[in-house]
Amino acid sequence: MAQCPKCGKKLRVADWRQNCPHCGVNMIYYGSNDRLLAEAEAAEIEHAKFQPSIDRAKAAFFGSPQAIARVVLSVLPIGALFLPLLTTGEAGAAYNAIGVYQTVSEADLGGLANMALGGDKLPLALFCLLFSAVMIPVCLICLVMSLGPRGKTRNLILNLLLTGSGAAAAVLGVAAGGRLGIGGYLYLLLTAAITVYNLILAKKGLPVKHTVCLIGGLPSEEYFDLVASGASELEIRKRMVTALTAMQEEVRRKAAEEEAKAEAERQARK
């Protein structure tokens, strides 16, 4: 059976009105301010917990010149794929990204796979190159998470897959009787440079600009420290009121300064 949120008296089925028949309080709006405050605080807490992830993503992708240089370096291998990668046969047919795509799209994929599994080095080289090419956008996208808890390990594994599959494609292509072209050498150089540069950044780190989040007027770090130390809700609320009052006074002070400045300018123009 329902009961009044204020006095705790039980309500009958006939007590359908919004006012309690015992104490007269409006049961719908009773405690609404506390509920709104709790909901606002919960939303600010969730935002404060999620904001560091956004800050790390920004820092990892474009938060500093080092991060921007990494993004540019991660894109450059795509250009190398359109240069001659491998020259094969007596006629000197040169493979690049377009040639590989045409070869794979026109050929029987099942037949190519069987040839590769059977030890034919050229189809195996093509599959390794395709895998390496796919890893370029994968590595680029995962840069956003590179400053996360497991970002360094993830980055290293992806970079090794990118570089290793490219190197395997080059070795297999040469073993099949081909010759590396300028694009092949450039691709290997750029993918290796990406791996090395990421290792350097993993060791030195990237600067992260943390956004200050407020919870009830308190900086999120202070709020979480208070909760972790076992501070009572009343004590936290008192600090919130103090912080909000100081913020309000600061806003009023700035408004008064702006008004005084505007008044001084008006007097100077007279």
PDB file of C-alpha atoms in Angstrom:
ATOM      1  CA  MET A   1       0.000   0.000   0.000  1.00  0.00           C
ATOM      2  CA  ALA A   2       1.225   3.508  -0.868  1.00  0.00           C
ATOM      3  CA  GLN A   3       2.231   5.963   1.798  1.00  0.00           C
ATOM      4  CA  CYS A   4       2.836   9.704   2.040  1.00  0.00           C
ATOM      5  CA  PRO A   5       6.445  10.664   1.242  1.00  0.00           C
ATOM      6  CA  LYS A   6       6.438  13.262   4.051  1.00  0.00           C
ATOM      7  CA  CYS A   7       4.553  11.882   7.044  1.00  0.00           C
ATOM      8  CA  GLY A   8       4.749   8.202   6.092  1.00  0.00           C
ATOM      9  CA  LYS A   9       1.054   7.551   6.795  1.00  0.00           C
ATOM     10  CA  LYS A  10      -0.551   4.867   4.663  1.00  0.00           C
ATOM     11  CA  LEU A  11      -2.906   5.936   1.908  1.00  0.00           C
ATOM     12  CA  ARG A  12      -6.186   4.252   1.134  1.00  0.00           C
ATOM     13  CA  VAL A  13      -7.513   3.507  -2.326  1.00  0.00           C
ATOM     14  CA  ALA A  14      -9.956   6.346  -1.829  1.00  0.00           C
ATOM     15  CA  ASP A  15      -7.086   8.806  -1.210  1.00  0.00           C
ATOM     16  CA  TRP A  16      -6.607   9.600  -4.889  1.00  0.00           C
ATOM     17  CA  ARG A  17      -6.063  13.345  -4.572  1.00  0.00           C
ATOM     18  CA  GLN A  18      -2.548  14.766  -4.827  1.00  0.00           C
ATOM     19  CA  ASN A  19      -2.675  16.193  -1.290  1.00  0.00           C
ATOM     20  CA  CYS A  20      -2.071  13.895   1.655  1.00  0.00           C
ATOM     21  CA  PRO A  21      -5.250  13.529   3.774  1.00  0.00           C
ATOM     22  CA  HIS A  22      -3.113  13.379   6.926  1.00  0.00           C
ATOM     23  CA  CYS A  23      -0.575  16.212   6.620  1.00  0.00           C
ATOM     24  CA  GLY A  24      -1.919  18.052   3.575  1.00  0.00           C
ATOM     25  CA  VAL A  25       1.357  18.112   1.644  1.00  0.00           C
ATOM     26  CA  ASN A  26       1.281  17.976  -2.150  1.00  0.00           C
ATOM     27  CA  MET A  27       2.670  14.495  -2.705  1.00  0.00           C
ATOM     28  CA  ILE A  28       3.454  15.037  -6.404  1.00  0.00           C
ATOM     29  CA  TYR A  29       5.733  18.016  -5.869  1.00  0.00           C
ATOM     30  CA  TYR A  30       7.073  17.047  -2.450  1.00  0.00           C
ATOM     31  CA  GLY A  31      10.867  16.658  -2.682  1.00  0.00           C
ATOM     32  CA  SER A  32      10.897  17.687  -6.347  1.00  0.00           C
ATOM     33  CA  ASN A  33      13.798  20.092  -5.750  1.00  0.00           C
ATOM     34  CA  ASP A  34      15.860  17.325  -4.158  1.00  0.00           C
ATOM     35  CA  ARG A  35      15.075  14.997  -7.062  1.00  0.00           C
ATOM     36  CA  LEU A  36      16.034  17.611  -9.630  1.00  0.00           C
ATOM     37  CA  LEU A  37      19.258  18.312  -7.753  1.00  0.00           C
ATOM     38  CA  ALA A  38      20.086  14.594  -7.605  1.00  0.00           C
ATOM     39  CA  GLU A  39      19.372  14.168 -11.341  1.00  0.00           C
ATOM     40  CA  ALA A  40      21.503  17.184 -12.250  1.00  0.00           C
ATOM     41  CA  GLU A  41      24.328  15.921 -10.051  1.00  0.00           C
ATOM     42  CA  ALA A  42      24.124  12.448 -11.626  1.00  0.00           C
ATOM     43  CA  ALA A  43      24.312  13.966 -15.112  1.00  0.00           C
ATOM     44  CA  GLU A  44      27.347  16.059 -14.129  1.00  0.00           C
ATOM     45  CA  ILE A  45      29.038  12.981 -12.640  1.00  0.00           C
ATOM     46  CA  GLU A  46      28.542  10.992 -15.849  1.00  0.00           C
ATOM     47  CA  HIS A  47      29.874  13.895 -17.900  1.00  0.00           C
ATOM     48  CA  ALA A  48      32.911  14.243 -15.620  1.00  0.00           C
ATOM     49  CA  LYS A  49      33.654  10.517 -15.987  1.00  0.00           C
ATOM     50  CA  PHE A  50      33.331  10.564 -19.786  1.00  0.00           C
ATOM     51  CA  GLN A  51      35.137  13.861 -20.455  1.00  0.00           C
ATOM     52  CA  PRO A  52      38.671  12.430 -19.920  1.00  0.00           C
ATOM     53  CA  SER A  53      38.059   9.993 -22.789  1.00  0.00           C
ATOM     54  CA  ILE A  54      37.156  12.896 -25.069  1.00  0.00           C
ATOM     55  CA  ASP A  55      40.224  14.848 -23.923  1.00  0.00           C
ATOM     56  CA  ARG A  56      42.492  11.878 -24.653  1.00  0.00           C
ATOM     57  CA  ALA A  57      40.923  11.352 -28.081  1.00  0.00           C
ATOM     58  CA  LYS A  58      41.475  15.016 -29.008  1.00  0.00           C
ATOM     59  CA  ALA A  59      45.057  14.934 -27.740  1.00  0.00           C
ATOM     60  CA  ALA A  60      45.801  11.716 -29.620  1.00  0.00           C
ATOM     61  CA  PHE A  61      44.502  12.984 -32.956  1.00  0.00           C
ATOM     62  CA  PHE A  62      45.109  16.736 -33.190  1.00  0.00           C
ATOM     63  CA  GLY A  63      46.006  17.991 -29.716  1.00  0.00           C
ATOM     64  CA  SER A  64      49.648  18.800 -30.504  1.00  0.00           C
ATOM     65  CA  PRO A  65      52.047  19.125 -33.466  1.00  0.00           C
ATOM     66  CA  GLN A  66      53.409  15.643 -32.669  1.00  0.00           C
ATOM     67  CA  ALA A  67      49.921  14.128 -32.872  1.00  0.00           C
ATOM     68  CA  ILE A  68      49.126  15.916 -36.136  1.00  0.00           C
ATOM     69  CA  ALA A  69      52.461  14.751 -37.600  1.00  0.00           C
ATOM     70  CA  ARG A  70      51.532  11.175 -36.663  1.00  0.00           C
ATOM     71  CA  VAL A  71      48.187  11.453 -38.461  1.00  0.00           C
ATOM     72  CA  VAL A  72      49.876  12.827 -41.582  1.00  0.00           C
ATOM     73  CA  LEU A  73      52.531  10.108 -41.462  1.00  0.00           C
ATOM     74  CA  SER A  74      49.810   7.461 -41.077  1.00  0.00           C
ATOM     75  CA  VAL A  75      48.095   8.644 -44.275  1.00  0.00           C
ATOM     76  CA  LEU A  76      51.211   8.867 -46.474  1.00  0.00           C
ATOM     77  CA  PRO A  77      51.501   5.090 -47.200  1.00  0.00           C
ATOM     78  CA  ILE A  78      48.223   5.323 -49.132  1.00  0.00           C
ATOM     79  CA  GLY A  79      49.968   7.494 -51.701  1.00  0.00           C
ATOM     80  CA  ALA A  80      52.846   5.017 -51.986  1.00  0.00           C
ATOM     81  CA  LEU A  81      50.363   2.280 -52.939  1.00  0.00           C
ATOM     82  CA  PHE A  82      49.577   4.076 -56.206  1.00  0.00           C
ATOM     83  CA  LEU A  83      53.219   4.062 -57.277  1.00  0.00           C
ATOM     84  CA  PRO A  84      54.806   0.964 -58.893  1.00  0.00           C
ATOM     85  CA  LEU A  85      55.060  -1.594 -56.105  1.00  0.00           C
ATOM     86  CA  LEU A  86      56.282  -4.717 -57.878  1.00  0.00           C
ATOM     87  CA  THR A  87      57.423  -5.510 -61.408  1.00  0.00           C
ATOM     88  CA  THR A  88      56.928  -9.074 -62.610  1.00  0.00           C
ATOM     89  CA  GLY A  89      57.415 -11.115 -65.769  1.00  0.00           C
ATOM     90  CA  GLU A  90      59.522 -10.577 -68.847  1.00  0.00           C
ATOM     91  CA  ALA A  91      57.212  -7.822 -70.069  1.00  0.00           C
ATOM     92  CA  GLY A  92      57.832  -5.972 -66.815  1.00  0.00           C
ATOM     93  CA  ALA A  93      54.203  -5.654 -65.692  1.00  0.00           C
ATOM     94  CA  ALA A  94      54.106  -3.223 -62.772  1.00  0.00           C
ATOM     95  CA  TYR A  95      51.667  -3.715 -59.907  1.00  0.00           C
ATOM     96  CA  ASN A  96      50.265  -0.869 -57.828  1.00  0.00           C
ATOM     97  CA  ALA A  97      47.052  -0.476 -55.838  1.00  0.00           C
ATOM     98  CA  ILE A  98      44.954  -0.169 -58.997  1.00  0.00           C
ATOM     99  CA  GLY A  99      46.645  -3.135 -60.647  1.00  0.00           C
ATOM    100  CA  VAL A 100      46.222  -5.284 -57.538  1.00  0.00           C
ATOM    101  CA  TYR A 101      42.541  -4.350 -57.338  1.00  0.00           C
ATOM    102  CA  GLN A 102      41.974  -5.217 -60.991  1.00  0.00           C
ATOM    103  CA  THR A 103      43.811  -8.512 -60.622  1.00  0.00           C
ATOM    104  CA  VAL A 104      41.860  -9.557 -57.560  1.00  0.00           C
ATOM    105  CA  SER A 105      38.480  -8.359 -58.901  1.00  0.00           C
ATOM    106  CA  GLU A 106      38.905 -10.135 -62.255  1.00  0.00           C
ATOM    107  CA  ALA A 107      40.367 -13.340 -60.834  1.00  0.00           C
ATOM    108  CA  ASP A 108      38.645 -16.186 -59.068  1.00  0.00           C
ATOM    109  CA  LEU A 109      39.215 -15.486 -55.376  1.00  0.00           C
ATOM    110  CA  GLY A 110      38.804 -19.132 -54.531  1.00  0.00           C
ATOM    111  CA  GLY A 111      41.401 -20.063 -57.120  1.00  0.00           C
ATOM    112  CA  LEU A 112      43.802 -17.398 -55.852  1.00  0.00           C
ATOM    113  CA  ALA A 113      43.332 -18.638 -52.302  1.00  0.00           C
ATOM    114  CA  ASN A 114      44.028 -22.223 -53.353  1.00  0.00           C
ATOM    115  CA  MET A 115      47.144 -21.097 -55.222  1.00  0.00           C
ATOM    116  CA  ALA A 116      48.325 -19.165 -52.158  1.00  0.00           C
ATOM    117  CA  LEU A 117      47.678 -22.134 -49.852  1.00  0.00           C
ATOM    118  CA  GLY A 118      49.453 -24.349 -52.351  1.00  0.00           C
ATOM    119  CA  GLY A 119      52.630 -22.323 -52.019  1.00  0.00           C
ATOM    120  CA  ASP A 120      52.302 -19.957 -54.981  1.00  0.00           C
ATOM    121  CA  LYS A 121      54.152 -16.903 -53.722  1.00  0.00           C
ATOM    122  CA  LEU A 122      52.641 -14.187 -55.943  1.00  0.00           C
ATOM    123  CA  PRO A 123      48.975 -14.662 -54.875  1.00  0.00           C
ATOM    124  CA  LEU A 124      50.163 -14.905 -51.269  1.00  0.00           C
ATOM    125  CA  ALA A 125      52.051 -11.635 -51.744  1.00  0.00           C
ATOM    126  CA  LEU A 126      48.876 -10.001 -53.101  1.00  0.00           C
ATOM    127  CA  PHE A 127      46.851 -11.124 -50.080  1.00  0.00           C
ATOM    128  CA  CYS A 128      49.548  -9.865 -47.701  1.00  0.00           C
ATOM    129  CA  LEU A 129      49.555  -6.506 -49.503  1.00  0.00           C
ATOM    130  CA  LEU A 130      45.761  -6.264 -49.326  1.00  0.00           C
ATOM    131  CA  PHE A 131      45.860  -7.013 -45.598  1.00  0.00           C
ATOM    132  CA  SER A 132      48.534  -4.370 -45.074  1.00  0.00           C
ATOM    133  CA  ALA A 133      46.491  -1.817 -47.052  1.00  0.00           C
ATOM    134  CA  VAL A 134      43.419  -2.535 -44.928  1.00  0.00           C
ATOM    135  CA  MET A 135      45.484  -1.990 -41.786  1.00  0.00           C
ATOM    136  CA  ILE A 136      46.218   1.637 -42.811  1.00  0.00           C
ATOM    137  CA  PRO A 137      42.684   2.975 -42.080  1.00  0.00           C
ATOM    138  CA  VAL A 138      42.391   0.630 -39.095  1.00  0.00           C
ATOM    139  CA  CYS A 139      45.547   2.088 -37.543  1.00  0.00           C
ATOM    140  CA  LEU A 140      44.390   5.607 -38.379  1.00  0.00           C
ATOM    141  CA  ILE A 141      41.001   5.131 -36.707  1.00  0.00           C
ATOM    142  CA  CYS A 142      42.527   3.497 -33.628  1.00  0.00           C
ATOM    143  CA  LEU A 143      44.796   6.500 -33.092  1.00  0.00           C
ATOM    144  CA  VAL A 144      41.801   8.118 -31.382  1.00  0.00           C
ATOM    145  CA  MET A 145      42.071   5.484 -28.631  1.00  0.00           C
ATOM    146  CA  SER A 146      45.874   5.447 -28.472  1.00  0.00           C
ATOM    147  CA  LEU A 147      45.997   7.334 -25.145  1.00  0.00           C
ATOM    148  CA  GLY A 148      43.507   5.017 -23.482  1.00  0.00           C
ATOM    149  CA  PRO A 149      44.318   2.322 -20.900  1.00  0.00           C
ATOM    150  CA  ARG A 150      45.469  -0.232 -23.531  1.00  0.00           C
ATOM    151  CA  GLY A 151      46.155   2.218 -26.334  1.00  0.00           C
ATOM    152  CA  LYS A 152      49.929   1.793 -26.459  1.00  0.00           C
ATOM    153  CA  THR A 153      49.746  -1.994 -26.703  1.00  0.00           C
ATOM    154  CA  ARG A 154      46.962  -1.843 -29.300  1.00  0.00           C
ATOM    155  CA  ASN A 155      48.886   0.685 -31.361  1.00  0.00           C
ATOM    156  CA  LEU A 156      52.046  -1.395 -31.298  1.00  0.00           C
ATOM    157  CA  ILE A 157      50.245  -4.580 -32.369  1.00  0.00           C
ATOM    158  CA  LEU A 158      48.430  -2.826 -35.225  1.00  0.00           C
ATOM    159  CA  ASN A 159      51.615  -1.130 -36.430  1.00  0.00           C
ATOM    160  CA  LEU A 160      53.495  -4.424 -36.387  1.00  0.00           C
ATOM    161  CA  LEU A 161      50.707  -6.054 -38.404  1.00  0.00           C
ATOM    162  CA  LEU A 162      50.805  -3.151 -40.879  1.00  0.00           C
ATOM    163  CA  THR A 163      54.574  -3.234 -41.290  1.00  0.00           C
ATOM    164  CA  GLY A 164      54.940  -7.009 -41.063  1.00  0.00           C
ATOM    165  CA  SER A 165      52.319  -7.799 -43.699  1.00  0.00           C
ATOM    166  CA  GLY A 166      53.812  -5.175 -46.036  1.00  0.00           C
ATOM    167  CA  ALA A 167      57.288  -6.634 -45.561  1.00  0.00           C
ATOM    168  CA  ALA A 168      55.928 -10.152 -46.109  1.00  0.00           C
ATOM    169  CA  ALA A 169      54.298  -9.026 -49.365  1.00  0.00           C
ATOM    170  CA  ALA A 170      57.607  -7.549 -50.545  1.00  0.00           C
ATOM    171  CA  VAL A 171      59.610 -10.683 -49.659  1.00  0.00           C
ATOM    172  CA  LEU A 172      57.088 -13.014 -51.291  1.00  0.00           C
ATOM    173  CA  GLY A 173      56.870 -10.820 -54.386  1.00  0.00           C
ATOM    174  CA  VAL A 174      60.643 -10.860 -54.821  1.00  0.00           C
ATOM    175  CA  ALA A 175      60.739 -14.613 -54.122  1.00  0.00           C
ATOM    176  CA  ALA A 176      58.158 -15.063 -56.905  1.00  0.00           C
ATOM    177  CA  GLY A 177      60.601 -13.494 -59.363  1.00  0.00           C
ATOM    178  CA  GLY A 178      59.445  -9.886 -59.112  1.00  0.00           C
ATOM    179  CA  ARG A 179      61.376  -6.704 -58.448  1.00  0.00           C
ATOM    180  CA  LEU A 180      60.386  -4.036 -55.978  1.00  0.00           C
ATOM    181  CA  GLY A 181      59.449  -0.711 -57.506  1.00  0.00           C
ATOM    182  CA  ILE A 182      59.805   2.765 -56.040  1.00  0.00           C
ATOM    183  CA  GLY A 183      56.364   2.462 -54.462  1.00  0.00           C
ATOM    184  CA  GLY A 184      57.319  -0.778 -52.721  1.00  0.00           C
ATOM    185  CA  TYR A 185      60.445   0.708 -51.170  1.00  0.00           C
ATOM    186  CA  LEU A 186      58.586   3.877 -50.191  1.00  0.00           C
ATOM    187  CA  TYR A 187      55.702   1.898 -48.681  1.00  0.00           C
ATOM    188  CA  LEU A 188      58.053  -0.203 -46.540  1.00  0.00           C
ATOM    189  CA  LEU A 189      59.930   2.910 -45.430  1.00  0.00           C
ATOM    190  CA  LEU A 190      56.757   4.787 -44.464  1.00  0.00           C
ATOM    191  CA  THR A 191      55.146   1.893 -42.592  1.00  0.00           C
ATOM    192  CA  ALA A 192      58.377   1.300 -40.685  1.00  0.00           C
ATOM    193  CA  ALA A 193      58.566   5.028 -39.911  1.00  0.00           C
ATOM    194  CA  ILE A 194      55.017   4.913 -38.514  1.00  0.00           C
ATOM    195  CA  THR A 195      55.941   2.059 -36.171  1.00  0.00           C
ATOM    196  CA  VAL A 196      59.115   3.774 -34.978  1.00  0.00           C
ATOM    197  CA  TYR A 197      57.372   7.127 -34.499  1.00  0.00           C
ATOM    198  CA  ASN A 198      54.596   5.519 -32.472  1.00  0.00           C
ATOM    199  CA  LEU A 199      57.174   3.815 -30.273  1.00  0.00           C
ATOM    200  CA  ILE A 200      58.829   7.184 -29.663  1.00  0.00           C
ATOM    201  CA  LEU A 201      55.506   8.824 -28.808  1.00  0.00           C
ATOM    202  CA  ALA A 202      54.579   5.910 -26.547  1.00  0.00           C
ATOM    203  CA  LYS A 203      57.790   6.471 -24.598  1.00  0.00           C
ATOM    204  CA  LYS A 204      57.648  10.276 -24.454  1.00  0.00           C
ATOM    205  CA  GLY A 205      53.868  10.635 -24.269  1.00  0.00           C
ATOM    206  CA  LEU A 206      51.580  13.259 -25.741  1.00  0.00           C
ATOM    207  CA  PRO A 207      50.331  16.315 -23.833  1.00  0.00           C
ATOM    208  CA  VAL A 208      46.686  16.055 -22.827  1.00  0.00           C
ATOM    209  CA  LYS A 209      44.696  19.194 -22.086  1.00  0.00           C
ATOM    210  CA  HIS A 210      42.144  18.186 -19.468  1.00  0.00           C
ATOM    211  CA  THR A 211      38.794  19.959 -19.419  1.00  0.00           C
ATOM    212  CA  VAL A 212      37.698  21.124 -15.973  1.00  0.00           C
ATOM    213  CA  CYS A 213      34.317  19.587 -15.129  1.00  0.00           C
ATOM    214  CA  LEU A 214      32.159  20.914 -12.321  1.00  0.00           C
ATOM    215  CA  ILE A 215      29.819  18.870 -10.155  1.00  0.00           C
ATOM    216  CA  GLY A 216      27.552  21.149  -8.201  1.00  0.00           C
ATOM    217  CA  GLY A 217      30.138  23.905  -8.543  1.00  0.00           C
ATOM    218  CA  LEU A 218      33.012  21.725  -7.275  1.00  0.00           C
ATOM    219  CA  PRO A 219      35.822  20.569  -9.586  1.00  0.00           C
ATOM    220  CA  SER A 220      35.230  16.908 -10.402  1.00  0.00           C
ATOM    221  CA  GLU A 221      38.579  15.862  -8.856  1.00  0.00           C
ATOM    222  CA  GLU A 222      37.630  17.494  -5.540  1.00  0.00           C
ATOM    223  CA  TYR A 223      34.160  15.948  -5.623  1.00  0.00           C
ATOM    224  CA  PHE A 224      35.444  12.427  -6.282  1.00  0.00           C
ATOM    225  CA  ASP A 225      38.098  12.849  -3.569  1.00  0.00           C
ATOM    226  CA  LEU A 226      35.401  13.848  -1.077  1.00  0.00           C
ATOM    227  CA  VAL A 227      33.269  10.836  -2.003  1.00  0.00           C
ATOM    228  CA  ALA A 228      36.284   8.497  -1.787  1.00  0.00           C
ATOM    229  CA  SER A 229      37.229   9.883   1.639  1.00  0.00           C
ATOM    230  CA  GLY A 230      33.763   9.058   2.960  1.00  0.00           C
ATOM    231  CA  ALA A 231      32.539  12.655   3.351  1.00  0.00           C
ATOM    232  CA  SER A 232      28.864  12.917   4.245  1.00  0.00           C
ATOM    233  CA  GLU A 233      26.312  14.183   1.753  1.00  0.00           C
ATOM    234  CA  LEU A 234      25.652  17.187   4.010  1.00  0.00           C
ATOM    235  CA  GLU A 235      29.333  18.167   3.992  1.00  0.00           C
ATOM    236  CA  ILE A 236      29.533  17.816   0.208  1.00  0.00           C
ATOM    237  CA  ARG A 237      26.372  19.914  -0.186  1.00  0.00           C
ATOM    238  CA  LYS A 238      27.843  22.643   2.067  1.00  0.00           C
ATOM    239  CA  ARG A 239      30.958  22.802  -0.084  1.00  0.00           C
ATOM    240  CA  MET A 240      28.806  22.944  -3.195  1.00  0.00           C
ATOM    241  CA  VAL A 241      26.847  25.885  -1.804  1.00  0.00           C
ATOM    242  CA  THR A 242      30.094  27.670  -0.914  1.00  0.00           C
ATOM    243  CA  ALA A 243      31.531  27.059  -4.390  1.00  0.00           C
ATOM    244  CA  LEU A 244      28.336  28.139  -6.171  1.00  0.00           C
ATOM    245  CA  THR A 245      28.111  31.262  -4.016  1.00  0.00           C
ATOM    246  CA  ALA A 246      31.710  32.162  -4.886  1.00  0.00           C
ATOM    247  CA  MET A 247      30.973  31.616  -8.585  1.00  0.00           C
ATOM    248  CA  GLN A 248      27.902  33.815  -8.380  1.00  0.00           C
ATOM    249  CA  GLU A 249      29.861  36.569  -6.631  1.00  0.00           C
ATOM    250  CA  GLU A 250      32.576  36.340  -9.294  1.00  0.00           C
ATOM    251  CA  VAL A 251      29.964  36.726 -12.031  1.00  0.00           C
ATOM    252  CA  ARG A 252      28.490  39.750 -10.269  1.00  0.00           C
ATOM    253  CA  ARG A 253      31.950  41.274  -9.802  1.00  0.00           C
ATOM    254  CA  LYS A 254      32.774  40.886 -13.489  1.00  0.00           C
ATOM    255  CA  ALA A 255      29.398  42.311 -14.463  1.00  0.00           C
ATOM    256  CA  ALA A 256      29.993  45.307 -12.187  1.00  0.00           C
ATOM    257  CA  GLU A 257      33.460  45.819 -13.687  1.00  0.00           C
ATOM    258  CA  GLU A 258      32.046  45.681 -17.221  1.00  0.00           C
ATOM    259  CA  GLU A 259      29.325  48.152 -16.278  1.00  0.00           C
ATOM    260  CA  ALA A 260      31.872  50.493 -14.660  1.00  0.00           C
ATOM    261  CA  LYS A 261      34.087  50.256 -17.738  1.00  0.00           C
ATOM    262  CA  ALA A 262      31.158  50.975 -20.049  1.00  0.00           C
ATOM    263  CA  GLU A 263      30.117  53.929 -17.879  1.00  0.00           C
ATOM    264  CA  ALA A 264      33.675  55.301 -17.933  1.00  0.00           C
ATOM    265  CA  GLU A 265      33.715  55.062 -21.743  1.00  0.00           C
ATOM    266  CA  ARG A 266      30.371  56.871 -21.948  1.00  0.00           C
ATOM    267  CA  GLN A 267      31.680  59.645 -19.703  1.00  0.00           C
ATOM    268  CA  ALA A 268      34.847  59.917 -21.789  1.00  0.00           C
ATOM    269  CA  ARG A 269      32.843  60.399 -24.979  1.00  0.00           C
ATOM    270  CA  LYS A 270      30.881  63.303 -23.512  1.00  0.00           C
TER     271      LYS A 270
END
